[in-house]
Coordinates of C-alpha atoms in Angstrom, one line a residue:
P1 CA 0.0 -0.1 -0.3
D2 CA 1.1 3.5 -0.3
T3 CA 2.6 4.8 2.4
S4 CA 3.7 8.4 4.2
L5 CA 7.0 8.9 6.1
C6 CA 8.4 11.9 7.9
I7 CA 11.2 14.1 6.3
G8 CA 14.7 12.5 7.6
Q9 CA 13.5 9.0 7.8
N10 CA 14.9 6.4 5.6
W11 CA 12.7 3.5 4.6
I12 CA 13.8 0.0 3.0
L13 CA 11.6 -1.3 -0.1
D14 CA 12.0 -5.0 0.0
A15 CA 10.9 -6.9 -3.3
G16 CA 11.2 -10.4 -1.5
N17 CA 12.0 -13.6 -3.4
P18 CA 15.4 -14.2 -2.5
G19 CA 17.9 -15.0 -5.7
A20 CA 15.4 -13.3 -8.1
Q21 CA 16.4 -10.5 -10.3
Y22 CA 15.5 -7.4 -9.6
L23 CA 15.0 -3.7 -11.7
W24 CA 13.6 -0.7 -10.0
N25 CA 12.4 2.4 -11.8
N26 CA 15.8 3.8 -10.3
A27 CA 17.8 1.8 -12.0
A28 CA 18.7 -0.2 -8.8
T29 CA 18.9 -4.3 -9.4
S30 CA 19.1 -5.1 -5.7
Q31 CA 16.4 -6.7 -3.4
T32 CA 16.1 -3.9 -1.4
I33 CA 16.4 0.1 -2.2
T34 CA 16.7 2.9 0.4
V35 CA 14.1 5.7 -0.2
T36 CA 14.2 9.3 0.7
N37 CA 12.4 10.9 -1.5
D38 CA 8.7 11.6 -2.6
S39 CA 7.9 9.0 -5.5
T40 CA 6.4 6.1 -7.1
Y41 CA 8.8 3.3 -6.8
S42 CA 8.2 0.4 -9.1
V43 CA 10.1 -3.3 -9.5
V44 CA 9.9 -5.9 -11.6
V45 CA 11.0 -9.2 -10.0
T46 CA 12.3 -12.2 -12.3
D47 CA 12.3 -15.5 -10.8
A48 CA 14.6 -18.5 -11.7
N49 CA 11.6 -20.0 -13.8
A50 CA 11.2 -16.6 -15.8
C51 CA 8.2 -15.8 -14.2
V52 CA 7.7 -12.1 -14.0
Q53 CA 5.9 -9.9 -11.0
R54 CA 5.5 -6.2 -11.0
D55 CA 4.7 -3.6 -8.2
S56 CA 4.5 -0.2 -7.4
I57 CA 4.1 1.8 -4.4
L58 CA 3.8 5.8 -3.7
V59 CA 6.0 7.1 -1.0
T60 CA 5.6 10.7 0.6
F61 CA 7.3 12.1 3.0
D62 CA 5.3 14.5 5.4
P63 CA 7.0 17.9 6.8
L64 CA 8.6 17.8 10.4
P65 CA 6.6 20.3 12.3
V66 CA 8.3 23.8 12.6
I67 CA 8.3 25.4 16.2
P68 CA 8.4 29.0 16.3
I69 CA 9.7 29.3 19.6
S70 CA 13.1 31.4 20.7
D71 CA 14.9 32.4 23.6
A72 CA 13.9 35.1 25.4
T73 CA 15.3 37.5 28.3
V74 CA 12.4 39.4 30.1
C75 CA 11.6 41.6 33.2
V76 CA 10.6 39.7 35.9
S77 CA 7.0 40.9 36.0
D78 CA 6.6 39.9 32.3
T79 CA 4.9 36.8 31.0
V80 CA 6.1 35.0 28.0
V81 CA 3.6 33.2 25.7
L82 CA 5.2 30.2 24.3
D83 CA 3.6 29.1 21.3
A84 CA 4.7 25.6 19.5
G85 CA 2.6 26.6 16.4
N86 CA 1.4 23.6 14.2
P87 CA -2.5 23.9 15.1
G88 CA -3.9 20.3 15.1
S89 CA -0.9 18.8 16.5
S90 CA -0.3 17.0 20.0
Y91 CA 2.2 18.9 22.4
V92 CA 3.8 17.5 25.6
W93 CA 5.7 20.7 27.5
S94 CA 8.6 19.9 29.8
T95 CA 6.1 21.6 32.3
N96 CA 3.7 18.5 31.4
E97 CA 1.2 20.8 29.9
T98 CA -0.2 19.5 26.4
T99 CA -1.7 22.6 25.0
Q100 CA -0.5 24.7 21.6
S101 CA 1.1 27.4 23.9
I102 CA 1.9 28.0 27.5
E103 CA 2.6 31.0 29.9
V104 CA 5.6 31.1 31.5
M105 CA 6.1 33.3 34.7
V106 CA 9.2 34.3 37.0
N107 CA 11.0 30.9 36.6
S108 CA 13.7 31.0 34.5
G109 CA 15.0 28.2 32.9
V110 CA 15.0 25.8 29.7
Y111 CA 11.6 24.8 28.5
S112 CA 11.0 22.0 26.0
V113 CA 8.3 21.0 23.7
V114 CA 7.7 17.8 21.7
V115 CA 5.2 18.3 18.7
T116 CA 3.3 15.4 17.1
T117 CA 1.5 16.1 13.8
P118 CA -1.5 14.5 12.7
T119 CA 0.9 12.4 10.4
I120 CA 3.0 11.7 13.1
C121 CA 6.0 13.4 12.6
I122 CA 7.6 14.5 15.5
D123 CA 10.1 17.3 16.3
S124 CA 11.1 18.9 19.7
A125 CA 12.4 22.3 20.5
D126 CA 14.0 24.1 23.9
V127 CA 13.9 27.3 24.6
Q128 CA 15.8 29.5 27.3
I129 CA 13.8 32.0 29.2
T130 CA 15.5 34.3 31.5
F131 CA 13.7 36.6 33.8
I132 CA 15.8 39.6 34.8
P133 CA 14.9 41.3 38.3
F134 CA 14.3 45.2 38.1
P135 CA 17.2 47.5 38.7
V136 CA 17.5 48.8 42.4
V137 CA 17.5 52.6 42.4
D138 CA 17.9 54.4 45.6
L139 CA 18.4 58.2 45.3
G140 CA 18.8 58.6 48.9
P141 CA 16.8 60.0 51.7
D142 CA 14.4 63.3 50.8
T143 CA 16.6 66.5 51.3
A144 CA 15.4 70.1 51.2
L145 CA 17.9 72.5 49.7
C146 CA 18.0 76.3 49.7
D147 CA 17.7 78.1 46.7
T148 CA 21.6 78.1 45.8
E149 CA 22.4 74.5 46.8
Q150 CA 23.0 71.8 44.5
I151 CA 22.7 68.0 45.0
T152 CA 23.7 65.3 42.6
L153 CA 21.5 62.5 42.5
D154 CA 22.8 59.0 41.0
A155 CA 21.0 56.5 40.0
G156 CA 23.5 53.8 40.3
N157 CA 23.6 50.6 38.3
P158 CA 26.5 51.3 35.9
G159 CA 26.4 50.0 32.3
E160 CA 22.4 50.5 32.2
T161 CA 20.5 52.8 30.5
F162 CA 18.6 56.0 32.1
Q163 CA 16.0 58.4 31.5
W164 CA 15.5 61.3 33.8
W165 CA 12.3 63.7 33.9
D166 CA 14.3 66.3 32.2
G167 CA 15.5 64.2 29.1
S168 CA 18.8 63.6 30.4
T169 CA 20.3 60.2 30.1
S170 CA 23.5 60.1 32.1
Q171 CA 23.8 57.9 35.4
T172 CA 23.6 61.0 37.4
V173 CA 22.0 64.3 37.5
T174 CA 22.5 67.8 39.1
L175 CA 19.8 69.8 40.3

């Protein structure tokens, strides 16, 4: 019977009848051939009595699921939605959830999913989700200044980006 396989699988067609002569439509003359492409494969088998038998089979290769997830680094208050795509497939996540998409909150780590398509083609993907804490900003205690006094506020966190109320973007601002 005709058959479907998944891309990446090899399948061996066996014409049986050991000791006979074989001629496949791809010019092979062995009892077995390995198929890796969509095609109709035909064979002519001639036994020792010159009896001839013909057979053919249509072999198609279905695609593996494409899993569109990627690593993410987000703030600790954010939620990451991981969607494995491939509607109509079945899913098993490393969290034991079995839905197409899951929500990830707070816990950094590697999340994995195995996707099985309706044609039983299976693939998996891993994704690293990293939750980073908010920067700690302490501008010091409230301070009262006279009109001529200045104070420099330092947001700390060297190497980060800054945005002050006046539009300046340095780590410090002088008032």
